[in-house]
Amino acid sequence: MAAKIRDVRHGTGVQGQVSQSRWLRRTGAARLEFGADYNPEQWPREVWDDDARAMRTAGVTIVTLGVFSWALLEPAEGEYDFGWLDDAMDLMHVNGIAVDLATATASPPPWLTTKHPEILPVTADGVTLWPGGRQQWRPTSAVFRTHALRLTRAMAERYGGHPALVAWHVSNELGCHNIYDYSDDAAAAFRLWLRERYATLDALNAAWATAFWSQHLSAWEQVLPPRTAASFPNPTQQLDFKRFSSDALKDHLRAERAVLREVTPDVPVTTNFMVMGETKGMNYADWAAEVDFVSNDHYVQPGPQGRDELSFSANLTGGLAGGRPWFLMEHSTSAVNWQPVNVAKRPGELARDSMTHVAYGADAVCYFQWRQSAAGAEKYHSGMIPHAGEDSTLFRAVADLGKRLGDLAPLAGTPRTPARAAILFDWESWWAAEADSHPTDRLRYRQEALDWYTAFLDLGVRADVLPVAAPLDGYDLVVAPILHVVPASLASRLTAFVQAGGHLVATYFSGVVDENDHVWLGGYPGPLRDLLGIRIEEFAPLLDDERVTLDNGSTGTLWTDRIDVSTEDVEVLARYTTGDQAGRPAVTWNPTAGGAAGYVSTRLGPQGLATVLGEFLSRAGIESELPPDQRGKVELAIRGDFHFLINRTDEPIDLGGYLLAADGVVVVRE
Ligand code: GAL
């Protein structure tokens, strides 16, 4: 890479043409936003002026206000107390800080849950989730909806013209605690949703395969959410309930958005997604089109793949945003409060984490929260100002980052530069593959996808993480880990991709069921059989302590398949040498007209995957864009002219004259 390295941490910034990010249109500024959730209501008024001053010191450009303010904004039904929020909004404005204003509907106030306990969610076991925490509302409650929309309207009317307002923030992390509600409201709404999907009871009976276990439904009233049952609830009922639950919250988002667009048509609307870890209830691929710009919250999970998981999530968020810039609404400066052990970030990690999000398209870097709470359940969650105050290593690191992001203003609005390889991510396969009554309950969809991502990083090759419906043109290699649910239309799309010269790789338990979770018959993997040139008669999952070896030196766990290759053209890239499948194919490659399709039948983990991926990449003609000595150690992400080099190791790396610190990220402008 012929590049002059510029250390933007100390540089004067770079100049260039940028397009303006959508949420900035009211401020007219082209910059990377920097800020946090700001909860002034937790502090005496005199602290607020100090907050504003310290925000300016830190380079804060935007705050989110009002996320959990309902009880203070509407202390009694229909009676509003906006005075304090007016004051906070004005204070931000006079200090040049923009506001992403929450609709404040995330957590209903005690008066509402006391008057209307019928809005409280109910678990699959019939347990009511009581007030005292947060987000205690049923997505399908008409009563809740009425109250939430009334507040949304009041907020829009009050603040729509405020000069600090740049975006609306609908509710907060929709579905964080209330994604699955099994109440009677949910049952009624589920029936309506099913009527829309299937139209007739016959069609529903067919889709749910109710001939099984005496489940035939003879009236719509008999349909229920999959409440805790005597045995495994119907699998398609479970899958449809997941779809319905995601849609129910999406419907809430749309309902608040409709009010906001009616009252303030010029103010963009977002809601913060949770593309992170095992949060899987909301199908964000389906939600992304509902917001004016995609926002995400991300918290690092400790562990060997913690950094890669952050990168994966940021990359997928970029994929949801269609490659355009997006808004990092929350992450943490240091420890959180909700993991079993809440690890503090090491020096350098704060900036490294934030900059990795920027590398994958974030045009805003915001934290939860501005000032660490002194009381409440989140008092041990870090903030931009820690308990120790401004005279702290953490606050200095925050202010350094603010300066660095200021220098990177010319980056704002630059979309990511597509890679030549991609990993497909599919919420429905995630849901269906991890359902009960399967060959193994040990399978982890997202972990398999993450392992592939780590393998790409280990080889120094960029890969975009894309929702499964994304266009695949331009990609030379597409990996589809555990693509379990393959409707006929998806099979055709993948086949067309290969016929057009693309290289597709699928893994174990892919192509097994259709959209109704019905098995494709005639041998696995159903509609991908011809494309892959293999036929599997039986799955052969492994026990926890079982390992199998492959003749390429790797070790498989979790799963094996009994594979027969269908034609002589199919190359066996690796065979099992131990276990019940010894001598049979483990990894295959089928060159077909146009491109080729490969299959990996066991869980290889990042290291084993790097071996087979290296082979797939060379067959697809893809090489690392990094010099050989940096591959695996340095992570590369590209946004137009801006190349981000991220140190994946705990040691400094010599980039040829420039020493990239451990935890360091450098931005190079080509
Ligand atoms: C998010 C939430 C924030 C805060 C944060 C703590 O789930 O939106 O309000 O609770 O987690 O990590």
XYZ file of C-alpha atoms and ligand atoms in Angstrom:
682
model
C 0.000 0.000 0.000
C 1.704 3.157 -1.193
C 0.728 5.510 1.542
C 2.033 8.263 3.659
C 1.164 7.618 7.239
C -0.359 10.497 9.083
C -0.970 10.111 12.757
C -4.253 11.881 13.094
C -3.928 11.860 16.846
C -1.353 14.594 16.576
C -1.899 15.773 13.043
C -3.657 18.891 11.962
C -6.410 16.974 10.234
C -6.904 16.274 6.588
C -8.763 18.215 3.978
C -11.153 17.000 1.347
C -14.618 16.892 -0.097
C -17.171 15.159 2.030
C -20.838 14.578 1.684
C -22.891 15.666 4.616
C -24.326 13.027 6.861
C -28.080 13.080 7.018
C -28.459 13.703 10.742
C -26.242 16.740 10.426
C -28.348 18.588 7.953
C -29.838 20.865 10.556
C -26.459 21.840 11.969
C -24.859 22.231 8.556
C -21.623 20.848 9.950
C -19.586 18.135 8.329
C -17.929 16.379 11.201
C -17.798 13.171 13.116
C -20.173 13.476 16.021
C -18.916 12.769 19.537
C -21.001 12.504 22.666
C -23.204 10.437 24.913
C -26.526 9.810 26.540
C -26.887 12.728 28.877
C -29.130 12.304 31.919
C -29.074 15.716 33.635
C -32.179 14.815 35.632
C -29.978 12.631 37.810
C -27.995 15.663 38.955
C -28.590 18.989 40.743
C -28.959 21.958 38.367
C -25.585 23.434 39.314
C -23.827 20.371 37.934
C -25.288 20.999 34.469
C -23.214 24.107 33.781
C -20.155 22.157 34.744
C -21.287 19.406 32.394
C -21.588 21.823 29.499
C -18.148 23.272 30.162
C -16.578 19.793 30.411
C -18.392 18.709 27.246
C -16.704 21.538 25.393
C -13.351 20.507 26.866
C -13.940 16.957 25.642
C -15.009 18.021 22.163
C -18.570 16.765 22.598
C -20.771 17.724 19.656
C -23.993 15.840 20.380
C -25.930 14.331 23.285
C -28.991 12.140 23.548
C -31.469 13.547 26.027
C -34.606 12.193 27.605
C -34.185 8.442 27.147
C -35.609 7.496 30.545
C -37.405 10.731 31.376
C -41.061 9.816 30.972
C -41.897 9.842 34.694
C -40.436 13.331 35.111
C -41.782 14.750 31.852
C -45.319 13.489 32.424
C -45.625 13.181 36.211
C -49.375 12.574 35.994
C -51.547 11.487 33.102
C -51.630 14.228 30.467
C -49.776 16.721 32.710
C -46.383 17.707 31.430
C -43.381 19.237 33.116
C -41.088 20.261 30.304
C -39.341 23.045 32.208
C -36.237 21.120 33.103
C -35.854 19.664 29.614
C -36.336 23.116 28.042
C -33.487 24.262 30.251
C -31.261 21.307 29.279
C -32.001 21.757 25.567
C -31.219 25.477 25.765
C -28.033 24.792 27.694
C -26.856 22.399 25.020
C -27.713 24.863 22.313
C -25.865 27.808 23.786
C -22.854 25.542 24.111
C -23.021 24.501 20.460
C -24.016 20.940 21.256
C -26.645 19.228 19.127
C -29.382 17.045 20.601
C -30.596 13.666 19.477
C -33.840 13.772 21.424
C -35.463 10.622 22.710
C -39.222 10.329 22.521
C -38.871 9.325 26.195
C -41.199 6.347 25.855
C -38.690 3.602 26.727
C -39.856 3.085 30.276
C -43.420 3.783 31.410
C -43.850 5.745 34.658
C -45.195 4.176 37.847
C -48.549 5.997 37.568
C -49.147 4.304 34.223
C -48.263 0.765 35.293
C -50.266 1.223 38.489
C -53.340 2.416 36.618
C -52.886 -0.041 33.763
C -51.091 -3.165 34.952
C -52.391 -4.805 31.780
C -49.507 -3.199 29.868
C -46.929 -5.302 31.731
C -45.234 -8.074 29.729
C -45.734 -11.728 30.582
C -43.121 -14.460 30.194
C -43.654 -17.840 28.526
C -44.226 -19.257 32.028
C -47.000 -16.740 32.721
C -44.915 -14.586 35.058
C -45.704 -10.869 34.927
C -42.657 -8.608 34.640
C -43.310 -5.965 37.248
C -42.203 -2.332 37.319
C -39.047 -1.449 39.194
C -36.619 -2.042 36.370
C -37.233 -0.589 32.934
C -38.959 -1.294 29.623
C -41.889 -3.019 31.358
C -44.366 -2.783 28.510
C -46.043 -5.093 26.036
C -45.206 -4.250 22.448
C -48.788 -5.118 21.494
C -50.622 -3.251 24.258
C -53.046 -0.739 22.755
C -53.141 1.059 26.097
C -49.383 1.455 26.176
C -49.330 2.551 22.549
C -51.891 5.283 23.173
C -49.927 6.717 26.077
C -46.579 6.432 24.286
C -47.863 8.158 21.159
C -49.429 10.953 23.177
C -46.056 11.647 24.785
C -44.302 11.353 21.413
C -46.651 13.968 19.979
C -46.165 16.260 22.955
C -42.374 15.969 22.585
C -42.528 16.619 18.843
C -44.770 19.646 19.279
C -42.665 21.066 22.079
C -39.195 20.532 20.635
C -39.686 20.179 16.869
C -38.550 23.747 16.338
C -35.770 23.806 18.919
C -32.475 24.808 17.317
C -30.509 22.100 19.159
C -32.639 19.258 17.797
C -30.963 17.257 15.002
C -32.634 13.852 15.248
C -35.369 11.891 16.961
C -34.436 8.806 18.929
C -37.471 6.517 19.105
C -37.811 4.814 22.490
C -34.523 3.075 23.345
C -33.063 -0.278 22.382
C -36.493 -1.614 21.439
C -36.718 -5.212 22.616
C -33.798 -5.101 25.031
C -35.959 -6.547 27.812
C -39.408 -6.989 26.294
C -38.893 -8.702 22.953
C -40.882 -11.802 23.914
C -44.236 -11.173 25.522
C -46.694 -14.080 25.845
C -49.627 -12.114 27.242
C -53.217 -12.249 25.976
C -52.569 -9.029 24.029
C -49.680 -10.794 22.336
C -51.877 -13.814 21.603
C -54.509 -11.639 19.923
C -51.925 -9.718 17.898
C -50.161 -12.954 16.930
C -53.433 -14.279 15.503
C -53.873 -11.146 13.402
C -50.284 -11.366 12.207
C -50.807 -15.019 11.230
C -54.053 -14.213 9.403
C -52.146 -11.681 7.374
C -49.357 -14.136 6.597
C -51.453 -17.198 5.856
C -54.966 -15.888 5.145
C -56.634 -19.227 5.909
C -56.507 -21.683 8.741
C -55.754 -24.415 6.213
C -52.646 -22.602 5.117
C -51.618 -22.095 8.740
C -52.187 -25.792 9.501
C -50.065 -26.717 6.499
C -47.235 -24.338 7.399
C -47.222 -25.414 11.034
C -47.510 -29.089 10.052
C -50.223 -29.558 12.649
C -50.953 -33.112 11.521
C -48.110 -33.848 13.914
C -48.901 -34.539 17.611
C -52.616 -33.797 17.275
C -52.098 -30.068 16.822
C -54.648 -29.464 14.052
C -56.307 -26.069 14.574
C -60.004 -25.754 13.827
C -60.524 -22.100 14.866
C -58.256 -19.039 15.077
C -59.005 -18.661 18.813
C -57.062 -21.864 19.401
C -53.837 -20.227 18.227
C -51.499 -19.227 21.061
C -47.993 -17.887 21.457
C -45.552 -20.728 22.213
C -46.086 -20.548 25.972
C -44.268 -23.036 28.182
C -45.701 -26.397 27.144
C -45.572 -29.996 28.288
C -43.110 -30.761 25.513
C -41.377 -28.990 22.622
C -43.733 -26.374 21.183
C -44.402 -26.573 17.451
C -41.197 -25.430 15.653
C -42.927 -23.314 13.005
C -45.114 -21.730 15.663
C -41.878 -20.815 17.449
C -40.273 -19.428 14.294
C -43.375 -17.444 13.413
C -43.563 -16.107 16.966
C -39.997 -14.849 16.609
C -40.901 -13.168 13.322
C -44.062 -11.739 14.869
C -42.248 -10.444 17.982
C -39.669 -8.630 15.851
C -42.484 -7.196 13.725
C -44.483 -6.103 16.784
C -41.651 -3.888 17.979
C -40.979 -2.699 14.453
C -44.627 -1.687 14.390
C -44.088 0.370 17.529
C -41.122 2.067 15.878
C -43.276 2.866 12.855
C -46.109 4.174 15.006
C -43.859 6.647 16.846
C -42.154 7.537 13.595
C -45.500 8.324 11.957
C -46.272 10.876 14.675
C -42.801 12.403 14.415
C -42.967 12.649 10.638
C -46.388 14.232 10.811
C -45.322 16.915 13.285
C -41.671 17.384 12.277
C -41.265 16.083 8.719
C -37.744 17.496 8.395
C -36.193 15.861 11.427
C -34.580 12.466 10.767
C -35.706 9.545 12.897
C -33.592 6.725 14.258
C -33.665 4.117 16.989
C -30.645 2.430 18.499
C -30.168 -1.179 17.354
C -28.246 -3.743 19.375
C -26.084 -5.488 16.818
C -23.889 -7.181 19.389
C -23.181 -10.586 20.820
C -26.119 -12.893 21.326
C -28.827 -10.202 21.106
C -30.898 -11.823 18.413
C -34.604 -11.149 18.811
C -34.857 -8.156 16.484
C -34.389 -8.782 12.785
C -32.432 -5.628 12.054
C -32.030 -6.544 8.408
C -35.759 -5.991 8.271
C -35.749 -2.887 10.476
C -32.961 -0.991 8.738
C -35.227 0.460 6.057
C -37.497 1.945 8.752
C -34.991 4.492 10.053
C -33.562 7.576 8.379
C -30.101 6.530 9.506
C -28.936 3.355 11.201
C -27.757 3.640 14.804
C -26.172 0.938 16.876
C -25.166 0.237 20.463
C -22.250 -2.055 21.131
C -20.605 -3.346 24.276
C -17.441 -5.445 24.175
C -17.669 -8.975 25.501
C -14.489 -10.036 27.265
C -12.782 -13.072 25.757
C -10.335 -14.081 23.064
C -12.571 -12.874 20.221
C -13.852 -9.745 21.966
C -12.106 -7.376 19.545
C -13.096 -9.379 16.509
C -16.688 -9.427 17.735
C -16.675 -5.634 17.990
C -15.314 -5.419 14.461
C -17.834 -7.985 13.214
C -20.740 -6.064 14.766
C -19.530 -2.745 13.386
C -19.050 -4.326 9.982
C -22.532 -5.873 10.035
C -24.014 -2.538 11.118
C -22.337 -1.024 8.061
C -23.921 -3.800 6.010
C -27.352 -2.949 7.441
C -26.731 0.682 6.519
C -26.098 -0.395 2.934
C -22.435 0.626 3.215
C -23.361 4.205 4.127
C -22.165 5.822 7.355
C -24.054 5.074 10.523
C -24.284 6.346 14.088
C -22.675 4.624 17.062
C -25.243 5.614 19.673
C -23.764 3.816 22.680
C -20.638 2.015 23.753
C -18.617 2.283 26.940
C -15.542 4.219 27.910
C -14.571 1.399 30.275
C -16.450 -1.209 32.353
C -20.160 -1.973 32.102
C -22.298 -3.115 35.036
C -24.227 -6.049 33.586
C -21.668 -8.734 32.820
C -20.766 -11.331 35.484
C -17.389 -9.616 35.912
C -17.133 -6.090 34.573
C -13.652 -5.565 33.281
C -12.184 -2.052 32.989
C -10.645 -1.127 29.639
C -6.870 -0.924 29.471
C -5.241 2.354 28.424
C -5.636 2.653 24.681
C -8.650 0.369 24.466
C -11.120 3.214 24.703
C -9.803 4.867 21.540
C -9.131 1.565 19.798
C -12.726 0.399 20.275
C -14.213 3.709 19.172
C -11.929 4.029 16.168
C -12.759 0.480 15.046
C -16.404 1.498 14.818
C -15.356 4.543 12.793
C -13.262 2.291 10.539
C -16.415 0.346 9.641
C -18.534 3.378 8.926
C -19.535 5.079 12.175
C -19.770 8.833 11.642
C -20.730 9.333 15.270
C -19.044 8.006 18.391
C -21.307 8.172 21.410
C -21.238 6.550 24.801
C -23.545 5.483 27.491
C -23.266 7.857 29.297
C -21.862 11.353 29.859
C -21.484 11.404 33.650
C -21.244 8.124 35.534
C -24.268 7.789 37.834
C -23.745 8.078 41.572
C -26.798 5.938 42.300
C -29.091 3.464 40.609
C -28.452 0.119 38.951
C -25.844 1.554 36.608
C -23.669 3.357 39.141
C -20.724 1.065 38.367
C -21.100 1.519 34.604
C -18.406 3.780 33.214
C -19.171 7.156 31.664
C -17.225 9.914 29.943
C -16.754 11.573 33.332
C -16.028 8.827 35.873
C -16.741 8.958 39.606
C -13.186 10.251 40.014
C -14.119 13.355 38.017
C -12.372 15.224 35.227
C -8.964 14.848 36.840
C -8.715 11.260 35.680
C -6.913 9.170 33.087
C -10.274 8.215 31.636
C -11.500 11.753 31.070
C -8.164 12.702 29.517
C -8.473 9.737 27.147
C -12.006 10.875 26.282
C -10.814 14.413 25.530
C -7.924 13.049 23.416
C -10.390 11.028 21.383
C -12.635 14.068 20.956
C -9.678 15.954 19.500
C -8.767 13.063 17.249
C -12.300 12.791 15.891
C -12.327 16.527 15.309
C -9.231 16.129 13.133
C -10.995 13.421 11.169
C -13.875 15.688 10.103
C -13.131 15.233 6.383
C -13.985 11.561 6.752
C -17.626 12.346 7.619
C -20.033 11.015 5.036
C -17.510 8.718 3.341
C -19.052 5.295 2.669
C -17.102 2.130 3.201
C -15.166 0.679 0.305
C -16.585 -2.751 -0.434
C -14.336 -5.765 0.065
C -14.138 -8.574 -2.498
C -15.299 -11.152 0.029
C -18.418 -11.203 2.190
C -19.968 -13.163 5.027
C -23.745 -13.503 4.902
C -25.746 -13.004 8.070
C -29.326 -14.176 8.371
C -31.518 -13.625 11.435
C -34.009 -16.325 10.410
C -31.251 -18.936 10.114
C -29.958 -17.803 13.512
C -33.416 -18.311 15.022
C -34.206 -21.577 13.289
C -30.791 -23.252 13.547
C -30.690 -22.765 17.320
C -34.217 -24.075 17.929
C -34.863 -27.085 20.171
C -35.247 -30.728 19.024
C -32.322 -30.552 16.640
C -29.366 -32.864 15.990
C -27.453 -30.894 18.638
C -28.328 -28.066 20.978
C -24.705 -26.942 21.043
C -24.730 -25.172 17.696
C -24.120 -21.412 17.859
C -24.941 -19.564 14.684
C -23.278 -16.251 15.427
C -20.165 -17.899 16.826
C -19.677 -19.805 13.570
C -20.040 -16.574 11.582
C -17.618 -14.847 13.946
C -15.097 -17.684 13.578
C -15.102 -17.134 9.814
C -14.626 -13.431 10.378
C -11.651 -14.090 12.654
C -10.204 -16.387 9.990
C -10.466 -13.550 7.450
C -8.746 -11.181 9.888
C -6.052 -13.763 10.616
C -5.315 -13.953 6.896
C -5.351 -10.159 6.570
C -8.231 -10.197 4.097
C -11.143 -7.794 4.305
C -14.663 -9.241 4.282
C -17.938 -7.325 4.457
C -20.582 -8.731 6.776
C -23.884 -8.460 4.929
C -27.526 -9.196 5.607
C -28.495 -12.183 3.512
C -30.743 -10.163 1.192
C -27.956 -7.726 0.223
C -26.951 -7.643 -3.441
C -23.937 -9.867 -4.065
C -22.726 -8.281 -7.305
C -19.108 -7.348 -7.121
C -18.196 -9.996 -4.565
C -15.873 -12.798 -5.650
C -16.258 -14.953 -2.564
C -19.315 -15.212 -0.345
C -19.334 -17.334 2.804
C -22.698 -18.424 4.177
C -22.146 -19.947 7.623
C -25.017 -22.172 8.825
C -27.416 -20.757 6.236
C -30.085 -23.036 7.609
C -33.261 -21.483 6.193
C -33.105 -21.465 2.413
C -36.379 -20.637 0.684
C -36.439 -21.503 -3.013
C -35.899 -17.854 -3.970
C -32.691 -17.663 -1.946
C -31.405 -20.896 -3.490
C -32.004 -19.364 -6.935
C -30.195 -16.178 -5.976
C -27.164 -18.085 -4.699
C -27.162 -20.284 -7.788
C -27.285 -17.211 -10.022
C -24.380 -15.708 -8.069
C -22.258 -18.797 -8.757
C -23.366 -19.014 -12.378
C -22.252 -15.429 -12.817
C -18.735 -16.419 -11.722
C -19.041 -16.056 -7.947
C -17.566 -18.415 -5.366
C -19.909 -19.498 -2.602
C -19.013 -21.409 0.549
C -21.673 -22.948 2.784
C -21.206 -24.816 6.029
C -22.829 -27.618 7.974
C -26.601 -27.394 8.640
C -27.104 -25.034 5.664
C -29.910 -25.404 3.135
C -31.799 -27.799 5.366
C -35.238 -26.184 5.677
C -37.550 -23.843 3.796
C -39.208 -20.702 5.187
C -41.721 -22.832 7.128
C -38.941 -24.842 8.781
C -39.910 -27.872 6.686
C -37.025 -30.081 5.625
C -36.111 -30.131 1.949
C -36.376 -33.820 1.049
C -34.155 -36.057 -1.048
C -30.948 -35.543 0.924
C -29.338 -32.491 2.486
C -28.635 -29.705 1.710
C -31.858 -29.641 -0.257
C -31.884 -26.806 -2.756
C -28.103 -26.331 -2.564
C -27.320 -29.990 -3.349
C -26.692 -29.526 -7.062
C -24.811 -26.310 -6.593
C -22.493 -27.849 -4.014
C -22.309 -31.192 -5.811
C -22.838 -33.142 -2.618
C -25.541 -35.192 -0.966
C -25.805 -35.836 2.744
C -27.882 -38.758 3.959
C -27.372 -38.221 7.629
C -26.011 -35.624 10.043
C -23.432 -36.897 12.481
C -23.094 -34.391 15.318
C -20.320 -34.917 17.836
C -20.489 -35.248 21.599
C -18.848 -32.537 23.681
C -15.602 -34.381 24.171
C -15.416 -35.797 20.633
C -12.888 -34.473 18.134
C -12.232 -35.553 14.576
C -9.134 -34.922 12.555
C -8.944 -33.932 8.930
C -6.138 -34.843 6.561
C -5.215 -31.157 6.249
C -4.197 -31.191 9.895
C -7.240 -29.433 11.328
C -9.564 -30.638 14.039
C -13.351 -30.664 13.825
C -15.823 -30.453 16.695
C -19.611 -30.195 17.124
C -20.718 -31.602 13.800
C -19.863 -33.876 10.890
C -21.906 -34.923 7.875
C -22.022 -38.166 5.986
C -21.219 -36.682 2.574
C -21.307 -38.293 -0.863
C -20.009 -36.256 -3.745
C -22.397 -36.215 -6.670
C -20.019 -35.863 -9.584
C -16.390 -36.500 -10.416
C -15.835 -32.805 -10.827
C -16.202 -32.236 -7.114
C -12.836 -31.893 -5.439
C -12.401 -33.122 -1.913
C -10.192 -30.507 -0.282
C -10.022 -32.341 3.045
C -11.137 -35.748 4.323
C -11.865 -37.034 7.786
C -9.137 -39.318 9.056
C -10.799 -40.289 12.346
C -14.286 -40.870 13.649
C -17.299 -42.438 12.002
C -16.774 -40.458 8.801
C -13.099 -41.444 8.413
C -12.248 -41.566 4.706
C -15.245 -39.442 3.735
C -15.131 -35.834 2.495
C -15.014 -33.072 5.096
C -14.453 -30.050 2.840
C -15.513 -30.000 -0.797
C -15.270 -27.707 -3.804
C -17.490 -27.906 -6.838
C -16.351 -25.959 -9.881
C -19.486 -25.391 -11.902
C -20.341 -23.308 -14.919
C -19.239 -19.818 -14.020
C -17.829 -20.029 -10.511
C -17.650 -22.646 -7.783
C -19.313 -23.707 -4.551
C -17.558 -25.112 -1.491
C -18.828 -26.853 1.627
C -17.361 -27.221 5.112
C -19.031 -29.970 7.108
C -17.607 -29.520 10.595
C -16.821 -26.806 13.099
C -13.169 -25.949 12.539
C -12.790 -22.860 14.710
C -10.862 -19.797 13.508
C -7.566 -21.624 13.062
C -8.911 -24.535 11.049
C -11.083 -22.180 9.043
C -8.053 -20.052 8.148
C -6.548 -23.123 6.468
C -9.564 -23.844 4.263
C -10.313 -20.169 3.745
C -6.793 -19.635 2.431
C -7.544 -22.234 -0.203
C -10.953 -20.756 -1.060
C -9.461 -17.262 -1.347
C -6.736 -18.330 -3.710
C -9.282 -20.143 -5.868
C -11.386 -16.995 -5.920
C -8.308 -14.954 -6.807
C -8.432 -12.805 -3.657
C -5.255 -11.651 -1.960
C -4.549 -9.732 1.192
C -4.130 -6.003 0.694
C -1.598 -5.935 3.539
C 2.152 -6.631 3.330
C 2.932 -10.248 4.359
C 4.470 -9.307 7.716
C 1.332 -7.406 8.768
C -1.260 -10.031 7.904
C -3.107 -11.271 10.937
C -1.505 -8.657 13.167
C -3.058 -5.644 11.507
C -6.717 -5.240 10.622
C -7.434 -3.126 7.567
C -10.684 -1.266 6.895
C -11.185 1.212 4.075
C -13.535 4.174 3.672
C -12.726 5.841 0.387
C -9.333 7.495 0.692
C -9.081 6.638 4.353
C -7.331 3.425 5.340
C -7.621 2.317 8.933
C -4.875 0.095 10.316
C -5.839 -1.478 13.611
C -3.355 -3.322 15.807
C -4.840 -6.731 16.680
C -1.963 -7.659 18.978
C -0.745 -6.571 22.398
C 2.607 -5.497 20.945
C 3.621 -2.438 18.915
C 3.915 -3.156 15.183
C 6.423 -1.561 12.838
C 4.500 -0.386 9.793
C 7.676 0.547 7.984
C 8.916 3.600 9.783
C 5.810 4.140 11.889
C 5.275 2.253 15.111
C 1.627 1.296 15.582
C 1.106 1.069 19.336
C -0.507 -1.924 21.008
C -4.237 -1.138 20.856
C -3.358 1.529 18.314
C -5.355 2.583 15.279
C -3.836 4.763 12.622
C -5.707 6.438 9.793
C -3.831 6.839 6.551
C -5.105 9.014 3.744
C -4.170 7.600 0.357
C -28.015 -0.109 27.060
C -29.026 0.975 27.355
C -28.440 2.093 28.174
C -27.577 1.563 29.274
C -26.500 0.692 28.686
C -25.542 0.125 29.699
O -28.666 -1.334 26.978
O -29.575 1.499 26.187
O -29.498 2.862 28.707
O -28.364 0.804 30.144
O -27.086 -0.392 28.019
O -24.550 -0.678 29.116
